[in-house]
PDB file of C-alpha atoms and ligand atoms in Angstrom:
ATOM      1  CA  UNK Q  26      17.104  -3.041  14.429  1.00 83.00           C
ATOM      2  CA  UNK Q  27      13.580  -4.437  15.374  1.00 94.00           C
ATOM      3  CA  UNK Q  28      12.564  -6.866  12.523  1.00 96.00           C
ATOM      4  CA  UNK Q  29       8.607  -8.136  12.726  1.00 96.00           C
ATOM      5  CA  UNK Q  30       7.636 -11.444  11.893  1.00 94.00           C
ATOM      6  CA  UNK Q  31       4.493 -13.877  12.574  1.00 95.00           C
ATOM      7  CA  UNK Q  32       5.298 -17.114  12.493  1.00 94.00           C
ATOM      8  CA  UNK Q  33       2.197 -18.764  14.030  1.00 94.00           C
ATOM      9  CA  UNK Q  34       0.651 -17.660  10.855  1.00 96.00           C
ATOM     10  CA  UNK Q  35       0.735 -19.878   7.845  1.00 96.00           C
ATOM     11  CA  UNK Q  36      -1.019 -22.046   5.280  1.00 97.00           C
ATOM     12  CA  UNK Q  37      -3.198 -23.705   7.532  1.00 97.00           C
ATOM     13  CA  UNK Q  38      -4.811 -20.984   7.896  1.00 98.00           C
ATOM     14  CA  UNK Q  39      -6.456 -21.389   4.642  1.00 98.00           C
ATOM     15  CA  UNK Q  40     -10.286 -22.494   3.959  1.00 96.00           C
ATOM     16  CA  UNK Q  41     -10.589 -22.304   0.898  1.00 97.00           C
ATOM     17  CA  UNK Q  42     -11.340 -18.448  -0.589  1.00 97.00           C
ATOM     18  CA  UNK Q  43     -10.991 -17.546   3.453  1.00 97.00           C
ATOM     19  CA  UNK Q  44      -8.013 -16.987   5.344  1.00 98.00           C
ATOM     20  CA  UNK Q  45      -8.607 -17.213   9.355  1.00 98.00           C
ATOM     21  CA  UNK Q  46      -7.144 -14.748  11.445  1.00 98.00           C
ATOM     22  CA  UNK Q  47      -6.317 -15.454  15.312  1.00 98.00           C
ATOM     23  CA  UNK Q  48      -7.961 -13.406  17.844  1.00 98.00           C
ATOM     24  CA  UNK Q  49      -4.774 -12.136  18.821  1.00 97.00           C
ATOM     25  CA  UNK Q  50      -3.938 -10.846  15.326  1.00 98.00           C
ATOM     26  CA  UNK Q  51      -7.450  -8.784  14.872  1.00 98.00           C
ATOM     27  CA  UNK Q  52      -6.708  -7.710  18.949  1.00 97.00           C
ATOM     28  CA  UNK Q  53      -3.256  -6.782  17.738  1.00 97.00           C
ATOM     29  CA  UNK Q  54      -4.331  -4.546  14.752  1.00 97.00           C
ATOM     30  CA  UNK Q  55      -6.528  -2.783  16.373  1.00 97.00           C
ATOM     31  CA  UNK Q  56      -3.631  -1.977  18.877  1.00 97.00           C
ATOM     32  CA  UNK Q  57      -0.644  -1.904  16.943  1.00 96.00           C
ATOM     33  CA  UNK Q  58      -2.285  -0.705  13.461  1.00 97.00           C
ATOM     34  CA  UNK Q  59      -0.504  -3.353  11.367  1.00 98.00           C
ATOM     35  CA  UNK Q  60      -0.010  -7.290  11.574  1.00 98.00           C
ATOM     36  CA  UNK Q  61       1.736  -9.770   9.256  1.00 98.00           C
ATOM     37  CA  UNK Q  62       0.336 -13.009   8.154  1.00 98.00           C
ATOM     38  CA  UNK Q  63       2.441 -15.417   6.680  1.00 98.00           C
ATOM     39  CA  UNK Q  64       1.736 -17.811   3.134  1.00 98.00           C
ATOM     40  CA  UNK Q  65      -1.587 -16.639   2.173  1.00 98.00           C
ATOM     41  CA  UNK Q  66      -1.558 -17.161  -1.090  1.00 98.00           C
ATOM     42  CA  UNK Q  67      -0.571 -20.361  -3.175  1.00 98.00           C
ATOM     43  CA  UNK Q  68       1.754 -19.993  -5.624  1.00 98.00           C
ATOM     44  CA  UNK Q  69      -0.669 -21.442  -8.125  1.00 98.00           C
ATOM     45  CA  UNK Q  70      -2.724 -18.405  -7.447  1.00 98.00           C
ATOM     46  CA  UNK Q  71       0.015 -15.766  -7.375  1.00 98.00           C
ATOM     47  CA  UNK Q  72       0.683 -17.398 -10.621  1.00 97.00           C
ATOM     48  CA  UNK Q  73      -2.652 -15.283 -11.774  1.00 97.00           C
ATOM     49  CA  UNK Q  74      -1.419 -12.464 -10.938  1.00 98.00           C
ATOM     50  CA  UNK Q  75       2.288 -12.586 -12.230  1.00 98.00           C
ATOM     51  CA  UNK Q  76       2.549 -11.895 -15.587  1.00 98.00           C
ATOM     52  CA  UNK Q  77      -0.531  -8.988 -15.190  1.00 98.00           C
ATOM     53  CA  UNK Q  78       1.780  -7.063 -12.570  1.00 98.00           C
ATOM     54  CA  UNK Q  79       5.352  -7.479 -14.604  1.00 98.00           C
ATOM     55  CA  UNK Q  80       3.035  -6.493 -18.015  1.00 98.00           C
ATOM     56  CA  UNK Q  81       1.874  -3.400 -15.737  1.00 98.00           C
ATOM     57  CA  UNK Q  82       5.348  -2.455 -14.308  1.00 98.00           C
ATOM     58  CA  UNK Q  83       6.670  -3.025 -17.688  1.00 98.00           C
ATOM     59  CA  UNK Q  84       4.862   0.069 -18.422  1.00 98.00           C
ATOM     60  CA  UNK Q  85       2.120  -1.801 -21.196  1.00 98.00           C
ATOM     61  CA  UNK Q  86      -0.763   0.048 -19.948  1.00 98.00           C
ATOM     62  CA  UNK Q  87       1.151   3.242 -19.528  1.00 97.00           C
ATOM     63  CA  UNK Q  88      -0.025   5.068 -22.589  1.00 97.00           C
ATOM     64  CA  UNK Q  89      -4.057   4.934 -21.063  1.00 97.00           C
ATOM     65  CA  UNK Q  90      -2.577   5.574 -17.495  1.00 98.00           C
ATOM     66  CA  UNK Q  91      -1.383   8.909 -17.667  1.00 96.00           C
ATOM     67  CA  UNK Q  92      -0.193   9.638 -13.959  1.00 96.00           C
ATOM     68  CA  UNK Q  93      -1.908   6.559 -12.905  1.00 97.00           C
ATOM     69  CA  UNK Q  94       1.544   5.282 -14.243  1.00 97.00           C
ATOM     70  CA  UNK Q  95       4.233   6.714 -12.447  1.00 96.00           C
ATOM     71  CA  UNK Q  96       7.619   6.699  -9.874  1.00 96.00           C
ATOM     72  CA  UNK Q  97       6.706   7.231  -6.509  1.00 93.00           C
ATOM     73  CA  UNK Q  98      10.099   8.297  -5.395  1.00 92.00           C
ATOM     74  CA  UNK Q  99      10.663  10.920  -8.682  1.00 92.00           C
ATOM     75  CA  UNK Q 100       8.888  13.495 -10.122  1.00 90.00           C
ATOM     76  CA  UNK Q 101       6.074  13.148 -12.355  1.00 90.00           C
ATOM     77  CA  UNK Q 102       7.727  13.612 -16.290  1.00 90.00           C
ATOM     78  CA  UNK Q 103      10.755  10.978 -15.333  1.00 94.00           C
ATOM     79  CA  UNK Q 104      11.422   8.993 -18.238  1.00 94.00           C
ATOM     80  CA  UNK Q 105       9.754   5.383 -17.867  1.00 94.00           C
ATOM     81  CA  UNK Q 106      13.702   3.719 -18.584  1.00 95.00           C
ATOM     82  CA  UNK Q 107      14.587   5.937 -15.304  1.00 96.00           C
ATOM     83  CA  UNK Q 108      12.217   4.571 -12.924  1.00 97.00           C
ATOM     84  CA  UNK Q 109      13.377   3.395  -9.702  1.00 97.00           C
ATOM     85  CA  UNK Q 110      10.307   2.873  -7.456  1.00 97.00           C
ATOM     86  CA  UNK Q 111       7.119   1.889 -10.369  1.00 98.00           C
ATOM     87  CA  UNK Q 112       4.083   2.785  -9.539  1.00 97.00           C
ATOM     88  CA  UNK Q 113       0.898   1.327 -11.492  1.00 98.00           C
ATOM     89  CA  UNK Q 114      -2.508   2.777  -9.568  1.00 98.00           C
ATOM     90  CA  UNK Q 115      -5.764   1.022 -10.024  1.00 98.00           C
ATOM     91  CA  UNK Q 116      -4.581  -2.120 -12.459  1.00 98.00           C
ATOM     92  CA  UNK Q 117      -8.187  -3.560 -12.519  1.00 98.00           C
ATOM     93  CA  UNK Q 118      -9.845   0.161 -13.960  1.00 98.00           C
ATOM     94  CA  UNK Q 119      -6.951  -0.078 -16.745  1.00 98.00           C
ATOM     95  CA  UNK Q 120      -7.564  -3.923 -17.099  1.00 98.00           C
ATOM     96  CA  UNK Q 121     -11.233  -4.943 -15.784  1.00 98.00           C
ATOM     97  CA  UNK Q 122     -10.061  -8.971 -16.559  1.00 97.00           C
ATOM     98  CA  UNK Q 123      -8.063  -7.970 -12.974  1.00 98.00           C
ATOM     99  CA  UNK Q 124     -11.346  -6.947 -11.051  1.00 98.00           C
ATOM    100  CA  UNK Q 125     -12.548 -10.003  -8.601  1.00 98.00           C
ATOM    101  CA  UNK Q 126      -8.714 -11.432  -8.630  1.00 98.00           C
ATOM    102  CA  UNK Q 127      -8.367 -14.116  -5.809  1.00 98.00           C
ATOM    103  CA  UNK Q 128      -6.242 -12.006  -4.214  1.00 98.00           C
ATOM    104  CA  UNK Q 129      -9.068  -9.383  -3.907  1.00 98.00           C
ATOM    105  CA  UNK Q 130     -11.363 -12.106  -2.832  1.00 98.00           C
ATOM    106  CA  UNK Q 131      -8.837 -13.280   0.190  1.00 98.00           C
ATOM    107  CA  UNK Q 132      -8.244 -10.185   1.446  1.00 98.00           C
ATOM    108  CA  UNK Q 133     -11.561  -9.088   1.237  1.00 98.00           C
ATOM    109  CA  UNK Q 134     -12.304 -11.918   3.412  1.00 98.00           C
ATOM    110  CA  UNK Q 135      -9.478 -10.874   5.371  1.00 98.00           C
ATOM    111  CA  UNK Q 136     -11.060  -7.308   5.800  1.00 98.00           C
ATOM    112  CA  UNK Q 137     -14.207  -8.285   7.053  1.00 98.00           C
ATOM    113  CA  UNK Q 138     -12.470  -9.931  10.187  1.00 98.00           C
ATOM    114  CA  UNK Q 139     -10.567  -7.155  10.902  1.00 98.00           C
ATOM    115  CA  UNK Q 140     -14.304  -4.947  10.490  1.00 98.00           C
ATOM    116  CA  UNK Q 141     -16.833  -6.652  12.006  1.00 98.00           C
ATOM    117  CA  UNK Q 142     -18.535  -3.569  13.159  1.00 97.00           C
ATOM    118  CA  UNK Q 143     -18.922  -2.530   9.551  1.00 98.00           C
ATOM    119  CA  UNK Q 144     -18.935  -2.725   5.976  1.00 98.00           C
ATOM    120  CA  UNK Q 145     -15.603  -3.256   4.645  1.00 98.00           C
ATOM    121  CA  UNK Q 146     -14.902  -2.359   0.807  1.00 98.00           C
ATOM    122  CA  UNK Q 147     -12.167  -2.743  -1.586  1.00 98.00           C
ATOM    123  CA  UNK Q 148     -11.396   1.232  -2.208  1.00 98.00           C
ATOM    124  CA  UNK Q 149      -8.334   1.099  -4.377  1.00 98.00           C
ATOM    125  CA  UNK Q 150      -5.178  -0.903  -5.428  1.00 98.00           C
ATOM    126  CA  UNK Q 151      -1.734  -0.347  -6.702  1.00 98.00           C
ATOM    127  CA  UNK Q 152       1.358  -2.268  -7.998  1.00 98.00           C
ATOM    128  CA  UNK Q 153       4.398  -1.298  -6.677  1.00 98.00           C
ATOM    129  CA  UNK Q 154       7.736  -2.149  -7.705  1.00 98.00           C
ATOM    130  CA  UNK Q 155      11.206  -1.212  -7.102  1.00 98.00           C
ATOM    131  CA  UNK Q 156      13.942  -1.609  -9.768  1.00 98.00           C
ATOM    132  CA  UNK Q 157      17.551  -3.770  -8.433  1.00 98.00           C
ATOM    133  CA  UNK Q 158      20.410  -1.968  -7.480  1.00 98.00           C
ATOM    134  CA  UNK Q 159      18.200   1.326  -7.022  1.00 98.00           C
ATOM    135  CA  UNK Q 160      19.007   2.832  -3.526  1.00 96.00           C
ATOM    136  CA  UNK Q 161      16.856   5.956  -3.877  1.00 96.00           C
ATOM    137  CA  UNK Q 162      13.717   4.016  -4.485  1.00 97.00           C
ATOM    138  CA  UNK Q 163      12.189   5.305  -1.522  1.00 96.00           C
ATOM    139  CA  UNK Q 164       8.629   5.286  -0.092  1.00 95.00           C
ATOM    140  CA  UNK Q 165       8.802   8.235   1.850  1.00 94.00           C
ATOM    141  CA  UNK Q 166       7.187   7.674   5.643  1.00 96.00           C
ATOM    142  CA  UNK Q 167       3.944   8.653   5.484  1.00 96.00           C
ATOM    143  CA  UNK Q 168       0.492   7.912   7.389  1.00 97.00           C
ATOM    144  CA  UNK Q 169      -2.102   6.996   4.337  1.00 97.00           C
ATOM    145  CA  UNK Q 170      -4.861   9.260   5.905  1.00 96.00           C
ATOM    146  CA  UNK Q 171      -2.382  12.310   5.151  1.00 94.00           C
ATOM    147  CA  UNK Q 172      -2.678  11.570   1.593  1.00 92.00           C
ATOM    148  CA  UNK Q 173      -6.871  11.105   1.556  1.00 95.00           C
ATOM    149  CA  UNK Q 174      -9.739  13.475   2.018  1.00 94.00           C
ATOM    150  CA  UNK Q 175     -11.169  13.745   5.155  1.00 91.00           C
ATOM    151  CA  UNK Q 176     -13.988  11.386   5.762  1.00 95.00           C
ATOM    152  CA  UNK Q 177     -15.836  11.411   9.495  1.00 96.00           C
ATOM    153  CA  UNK Q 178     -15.127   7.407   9.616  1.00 98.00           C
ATOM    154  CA  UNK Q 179     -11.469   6.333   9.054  1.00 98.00           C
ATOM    155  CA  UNK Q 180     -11.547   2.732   9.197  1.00 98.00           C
ATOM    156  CA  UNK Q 181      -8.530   1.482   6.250  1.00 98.00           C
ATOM    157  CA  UNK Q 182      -6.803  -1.953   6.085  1.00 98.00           C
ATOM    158  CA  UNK Q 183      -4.330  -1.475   3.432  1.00 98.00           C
ATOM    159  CA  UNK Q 184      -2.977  -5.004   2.716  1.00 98.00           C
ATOM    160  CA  UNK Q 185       0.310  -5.559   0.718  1.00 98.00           C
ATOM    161  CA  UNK Q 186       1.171  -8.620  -0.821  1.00 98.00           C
ATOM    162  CA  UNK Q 187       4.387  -9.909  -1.180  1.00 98.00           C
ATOM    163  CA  UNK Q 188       5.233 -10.837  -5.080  1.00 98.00           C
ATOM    164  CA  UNK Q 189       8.647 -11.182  -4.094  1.00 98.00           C
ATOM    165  CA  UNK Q 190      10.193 -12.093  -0.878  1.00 98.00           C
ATOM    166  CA  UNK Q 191      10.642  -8.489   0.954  1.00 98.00           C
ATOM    167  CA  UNK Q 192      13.420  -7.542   2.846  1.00 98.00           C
ATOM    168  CA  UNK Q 193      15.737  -4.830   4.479  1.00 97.00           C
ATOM    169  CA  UNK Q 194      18.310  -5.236   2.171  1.00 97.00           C
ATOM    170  CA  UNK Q 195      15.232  -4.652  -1.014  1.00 98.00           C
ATOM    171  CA  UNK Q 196      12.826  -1.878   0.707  1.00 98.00           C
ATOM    172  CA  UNK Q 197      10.527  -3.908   2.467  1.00 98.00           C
ATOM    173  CA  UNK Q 198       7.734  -2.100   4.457  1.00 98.00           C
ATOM    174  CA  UNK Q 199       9.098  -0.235   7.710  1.00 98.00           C
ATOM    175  CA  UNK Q 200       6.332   1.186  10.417  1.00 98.00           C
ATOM    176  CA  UNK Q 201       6.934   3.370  13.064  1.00 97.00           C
ATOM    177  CA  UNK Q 202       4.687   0.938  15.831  1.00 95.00           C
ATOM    178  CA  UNK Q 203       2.752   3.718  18.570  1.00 93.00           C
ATOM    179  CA  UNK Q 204       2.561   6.270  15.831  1.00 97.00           C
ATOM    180  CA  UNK Q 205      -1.315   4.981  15.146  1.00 97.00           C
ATOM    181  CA  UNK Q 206      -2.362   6.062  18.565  1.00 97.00           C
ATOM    182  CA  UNK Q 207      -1.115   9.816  17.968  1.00 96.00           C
ATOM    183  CA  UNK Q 208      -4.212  11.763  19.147  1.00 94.00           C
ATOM    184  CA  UNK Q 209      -2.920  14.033  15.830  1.00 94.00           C
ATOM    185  CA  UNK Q 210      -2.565  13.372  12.483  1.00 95.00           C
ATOM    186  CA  UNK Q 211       1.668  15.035  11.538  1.00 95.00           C
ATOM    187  CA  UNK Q 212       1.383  17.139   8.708  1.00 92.00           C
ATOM    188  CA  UNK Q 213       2.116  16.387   5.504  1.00 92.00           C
ATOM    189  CA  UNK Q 214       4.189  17.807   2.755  1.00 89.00           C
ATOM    190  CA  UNK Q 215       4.289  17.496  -1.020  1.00 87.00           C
ATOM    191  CA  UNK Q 216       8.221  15.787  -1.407  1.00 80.00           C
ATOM    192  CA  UNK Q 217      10.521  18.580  -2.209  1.00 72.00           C
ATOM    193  CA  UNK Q 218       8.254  21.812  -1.483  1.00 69.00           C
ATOM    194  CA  UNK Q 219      11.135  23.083   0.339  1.00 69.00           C
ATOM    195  CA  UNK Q 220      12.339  24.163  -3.054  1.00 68.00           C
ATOM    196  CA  UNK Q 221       9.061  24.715  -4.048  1.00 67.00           C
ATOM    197  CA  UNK Q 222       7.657  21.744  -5.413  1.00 69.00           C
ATOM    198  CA  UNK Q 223       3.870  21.177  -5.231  1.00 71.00           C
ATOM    199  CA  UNK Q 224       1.429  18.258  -5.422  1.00 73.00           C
ATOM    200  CA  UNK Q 225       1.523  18.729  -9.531  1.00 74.00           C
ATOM    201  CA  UNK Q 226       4.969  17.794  -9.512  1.00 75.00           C
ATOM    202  CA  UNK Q 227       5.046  14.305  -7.987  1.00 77.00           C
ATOM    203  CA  UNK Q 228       2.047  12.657  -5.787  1.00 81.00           C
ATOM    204  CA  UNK Q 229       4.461  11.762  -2.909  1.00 87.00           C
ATOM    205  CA  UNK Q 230       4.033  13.435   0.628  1.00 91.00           C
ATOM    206  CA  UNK Q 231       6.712  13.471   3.150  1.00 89.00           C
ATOM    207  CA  UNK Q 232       6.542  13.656   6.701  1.00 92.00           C
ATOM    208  CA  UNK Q 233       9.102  14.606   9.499  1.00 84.00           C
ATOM    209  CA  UNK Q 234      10.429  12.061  11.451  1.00 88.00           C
ATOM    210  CA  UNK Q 235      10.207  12.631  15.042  1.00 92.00           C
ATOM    211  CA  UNK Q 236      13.307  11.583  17.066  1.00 93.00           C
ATOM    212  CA  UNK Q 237      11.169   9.521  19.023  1.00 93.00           C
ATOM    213  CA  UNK Q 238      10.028   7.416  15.916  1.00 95.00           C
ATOM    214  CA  UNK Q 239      11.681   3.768  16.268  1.00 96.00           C
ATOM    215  CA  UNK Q 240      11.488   2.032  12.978  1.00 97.00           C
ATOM    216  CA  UNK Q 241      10.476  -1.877  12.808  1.00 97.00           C
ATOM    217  CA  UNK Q 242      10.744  -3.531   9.599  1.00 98.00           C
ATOM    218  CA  UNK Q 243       8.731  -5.828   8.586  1.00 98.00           C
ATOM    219  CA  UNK Q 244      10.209  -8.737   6.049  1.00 98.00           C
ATOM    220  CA  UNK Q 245       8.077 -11.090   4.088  1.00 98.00           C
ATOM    221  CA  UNK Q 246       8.143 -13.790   1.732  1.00 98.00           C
ATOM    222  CA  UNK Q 247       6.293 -14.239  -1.628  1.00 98.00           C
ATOM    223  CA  UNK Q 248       3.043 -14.626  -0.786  1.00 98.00           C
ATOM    224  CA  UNK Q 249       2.688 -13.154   2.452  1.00 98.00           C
ATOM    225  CA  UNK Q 250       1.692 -10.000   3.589  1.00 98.00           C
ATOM    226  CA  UNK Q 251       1.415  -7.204   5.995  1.00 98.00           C
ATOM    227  CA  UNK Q 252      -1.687  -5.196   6.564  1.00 98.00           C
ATOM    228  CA  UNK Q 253      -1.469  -1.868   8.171  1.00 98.00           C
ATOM    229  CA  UNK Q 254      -4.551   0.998   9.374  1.00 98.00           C
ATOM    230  CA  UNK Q 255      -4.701   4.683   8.102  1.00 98.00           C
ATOM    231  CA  UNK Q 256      -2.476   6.296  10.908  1.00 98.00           C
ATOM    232  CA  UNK Q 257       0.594   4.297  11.482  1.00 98.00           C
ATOM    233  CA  UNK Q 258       3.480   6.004  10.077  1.00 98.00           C
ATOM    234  CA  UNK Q 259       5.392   4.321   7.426  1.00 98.00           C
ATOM    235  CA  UNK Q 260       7.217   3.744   4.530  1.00 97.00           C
ATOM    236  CA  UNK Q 261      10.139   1.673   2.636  1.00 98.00           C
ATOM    237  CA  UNK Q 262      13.708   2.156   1.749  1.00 97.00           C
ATOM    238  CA  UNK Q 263      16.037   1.828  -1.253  1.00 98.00           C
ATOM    239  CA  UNK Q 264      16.494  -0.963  -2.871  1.00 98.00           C
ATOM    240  CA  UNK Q 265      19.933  -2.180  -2.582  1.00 98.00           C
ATOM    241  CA  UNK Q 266      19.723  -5.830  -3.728  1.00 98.00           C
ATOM    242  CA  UNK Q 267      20.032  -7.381  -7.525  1.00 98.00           C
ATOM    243  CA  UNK Q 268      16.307  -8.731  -7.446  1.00 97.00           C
ATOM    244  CA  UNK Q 269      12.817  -6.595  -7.683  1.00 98.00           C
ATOM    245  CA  UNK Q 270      10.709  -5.869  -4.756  1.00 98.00           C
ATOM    246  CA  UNK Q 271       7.421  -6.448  -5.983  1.00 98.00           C
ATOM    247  CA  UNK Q 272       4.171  -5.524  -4.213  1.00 98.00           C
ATOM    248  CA  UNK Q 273       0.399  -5.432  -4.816  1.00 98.00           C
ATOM    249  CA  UNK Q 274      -1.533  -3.290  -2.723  1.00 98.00           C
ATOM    250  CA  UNK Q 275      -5.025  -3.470  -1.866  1.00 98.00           C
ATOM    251  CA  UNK Q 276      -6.682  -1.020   0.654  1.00 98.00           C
ATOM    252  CA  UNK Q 277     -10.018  -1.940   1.994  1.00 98.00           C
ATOM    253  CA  UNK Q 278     -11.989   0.999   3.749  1.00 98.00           C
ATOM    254  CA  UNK Q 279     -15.492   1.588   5.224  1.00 98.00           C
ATOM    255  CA  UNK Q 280     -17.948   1.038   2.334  1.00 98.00           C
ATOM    256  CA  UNK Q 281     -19.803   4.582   3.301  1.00 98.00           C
ATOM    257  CA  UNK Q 282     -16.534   5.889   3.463  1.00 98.00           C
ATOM    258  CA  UNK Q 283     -16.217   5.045  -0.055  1.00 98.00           C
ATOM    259  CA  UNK Q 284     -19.206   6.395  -1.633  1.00 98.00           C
ATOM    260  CA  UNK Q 285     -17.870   9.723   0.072  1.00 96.00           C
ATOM    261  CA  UNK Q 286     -15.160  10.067  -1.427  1.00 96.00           C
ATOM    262  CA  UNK Q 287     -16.415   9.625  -4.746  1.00 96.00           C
ATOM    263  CA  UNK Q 288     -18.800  12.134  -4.256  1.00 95.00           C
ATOM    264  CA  UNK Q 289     -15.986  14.441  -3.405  1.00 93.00           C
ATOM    265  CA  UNK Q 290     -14.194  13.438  -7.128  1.00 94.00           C
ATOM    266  CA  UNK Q 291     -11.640  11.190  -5.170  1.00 96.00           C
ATOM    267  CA  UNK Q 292     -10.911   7.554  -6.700  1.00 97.00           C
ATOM    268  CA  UNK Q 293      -7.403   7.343  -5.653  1.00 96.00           C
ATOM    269  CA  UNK Q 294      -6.219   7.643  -9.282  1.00 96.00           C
ATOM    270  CA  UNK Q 295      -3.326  10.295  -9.575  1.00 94.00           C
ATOM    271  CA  UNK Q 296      -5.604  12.025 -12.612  1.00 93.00           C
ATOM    272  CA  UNK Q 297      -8.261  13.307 -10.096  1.00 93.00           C
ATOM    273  CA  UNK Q 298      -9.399  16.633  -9.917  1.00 87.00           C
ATOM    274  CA  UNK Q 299      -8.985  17.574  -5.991  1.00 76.00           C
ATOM    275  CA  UNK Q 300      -8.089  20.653  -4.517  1.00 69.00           C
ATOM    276  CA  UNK Q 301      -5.017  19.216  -2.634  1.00 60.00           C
ATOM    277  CA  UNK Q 302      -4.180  22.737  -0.497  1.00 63.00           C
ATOM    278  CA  UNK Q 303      -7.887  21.671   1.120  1.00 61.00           C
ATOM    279  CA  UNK Q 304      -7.053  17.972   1.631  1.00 57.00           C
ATOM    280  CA  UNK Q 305      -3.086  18.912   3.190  1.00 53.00           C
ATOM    281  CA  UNK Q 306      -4.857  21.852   5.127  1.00 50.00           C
TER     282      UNK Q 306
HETATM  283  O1  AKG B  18       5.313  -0.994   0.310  1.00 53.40           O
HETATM  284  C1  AKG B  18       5.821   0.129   0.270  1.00 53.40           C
HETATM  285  O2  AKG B  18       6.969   0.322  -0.124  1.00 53.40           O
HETATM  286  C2  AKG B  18       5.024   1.311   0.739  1.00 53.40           C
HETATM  287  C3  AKG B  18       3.560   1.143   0.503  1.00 53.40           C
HETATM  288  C4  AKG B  18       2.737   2.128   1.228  1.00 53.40           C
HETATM  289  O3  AKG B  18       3.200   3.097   1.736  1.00 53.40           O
HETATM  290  C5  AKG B  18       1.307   1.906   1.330  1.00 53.40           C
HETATM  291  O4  AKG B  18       0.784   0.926   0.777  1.00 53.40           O
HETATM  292  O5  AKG B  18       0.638   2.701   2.008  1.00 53.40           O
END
């Protein structure tokens, strides 16, 4: 088992609202789609964000939310008290006090690195959480573009911040490392449409493994995170520990990109009207 970690990163890479990345690390994203950086936020600051993610996951917000509140690893219609992996999409549209957060403003910075040949924008977030003791709450392997419209430029850096420390034994993130070079993007199927099941019945896509996919975890600590492009296959397992695995997601995609897929009705938000036999093809 290949396990990922980073540790020339760290707090010293901090000046103030910026976050410097290493050469190395934008050279090695661009090759490898996906790096981890190490202590990027303070605890002070991740103190912001706390009690707005457990009020979220708590399923506060859920009544406005509609789908946007939901378990990634069950069908849409399972009872809140049976979640296993939560799912709250776009916290700050549900609770605008969230837009701007610090960690938006980091990672934004972050972003820009990693894009210097364009205009990077936040496009979406999500809160993800996995219950204790819940071994099914999967995140099936996916690549992200699978699930999006296509859009002529590509360019994603979905960035996932560690509220709790992440690890095999809790579902961290896995990554299958090559997979963003395949000159194809591997087809994509709503999860359980072998007995029929469609995209109204739960958002999640699945992909087949191939039996040349090598999986490398990556494991983080509160306040760390990983960051990983559009066409690396991935995904998390169960959760097989006593404590949470808690994540906030924050994708950051070309800014044209963006305005795109608005005009096509798509805001990442689980209550969209798309036509998802065109985006799956
Ligand atoms: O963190 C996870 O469990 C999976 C998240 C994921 O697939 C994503 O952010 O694209």
């Amino acid at each position: 088992m290949q396990e990922i970690t980073n540790p020339a990163s760290g707090a010293h890479r901090r000046n103030g609202e910026n976050y410097q990345l290493l050469p190395e690390e934008i050279a090695a994203y661009r090759r490898d789609g996906y790096i981890v950086i190490n202590d990027v936020l303070t605890e002070a600051e991740m103190a912001e964000i706390d009690p707005w993610f457990d009020r979220f996951v708590a399923g506060e917000f859920a009544d406005a939310m509609g789908r946007d509140f939901c378990d990634m690893s069950q069908p849409y219609g399972t009872p809140m008290e049976k979640f296993q992996l939560v799912n709250a999409m776009l916290p700050s549209k549900y609770r605008p006090e969230l837009a701007n957060n610090i960690y938006h403003r980091i990672s934004q910075a972050i972003a820009d690195q990693l894009y210097p040949e364009g205009t990077a924008a936040l496009d979406y977030e999500q809160f993800l959480a996995k219950r204790p003791k819940q071994e099914r709450a999967e995140f099936a392997m996916h690549q992200d573009l699978g699930y999006w419209p296509k859009t002529e430029n590509t360019w994603t850096a979905t960035f996932s911040l560690a509220l709790s420390d992440s690890a095999l034994e809790n579902g961290c993130l896995q990554v299958v490392p090559g997979t963003n070079r395949e000159p194809e993007l591997r087809a994509h199927k709503p999860k359980g449409h072998d007995e029929g099941g469609s995209r109204d019945d739960s958002h999640t896509l699945v992909i087949e493994s191939k039996p040349t996919d090598k999986v490398a975890y990556l494991p983080v600590k509160r306040g760390s995170m990983t960051i990983h492009d559009e066409r690396i296959v991935h995904g998390s397992g169960g959760n097989l520990s006593p404590h949470w695995r808690k994540t906030y997601v924050a994708a950051y995609r070309d800014a044209e990109t963006i305005r795109q897929e608005r005009a096509m009705g798509f805001t990442h938000s689980h209550e969209d009207s798309v036509d998802w036999g065109e985006v799956l093809g």
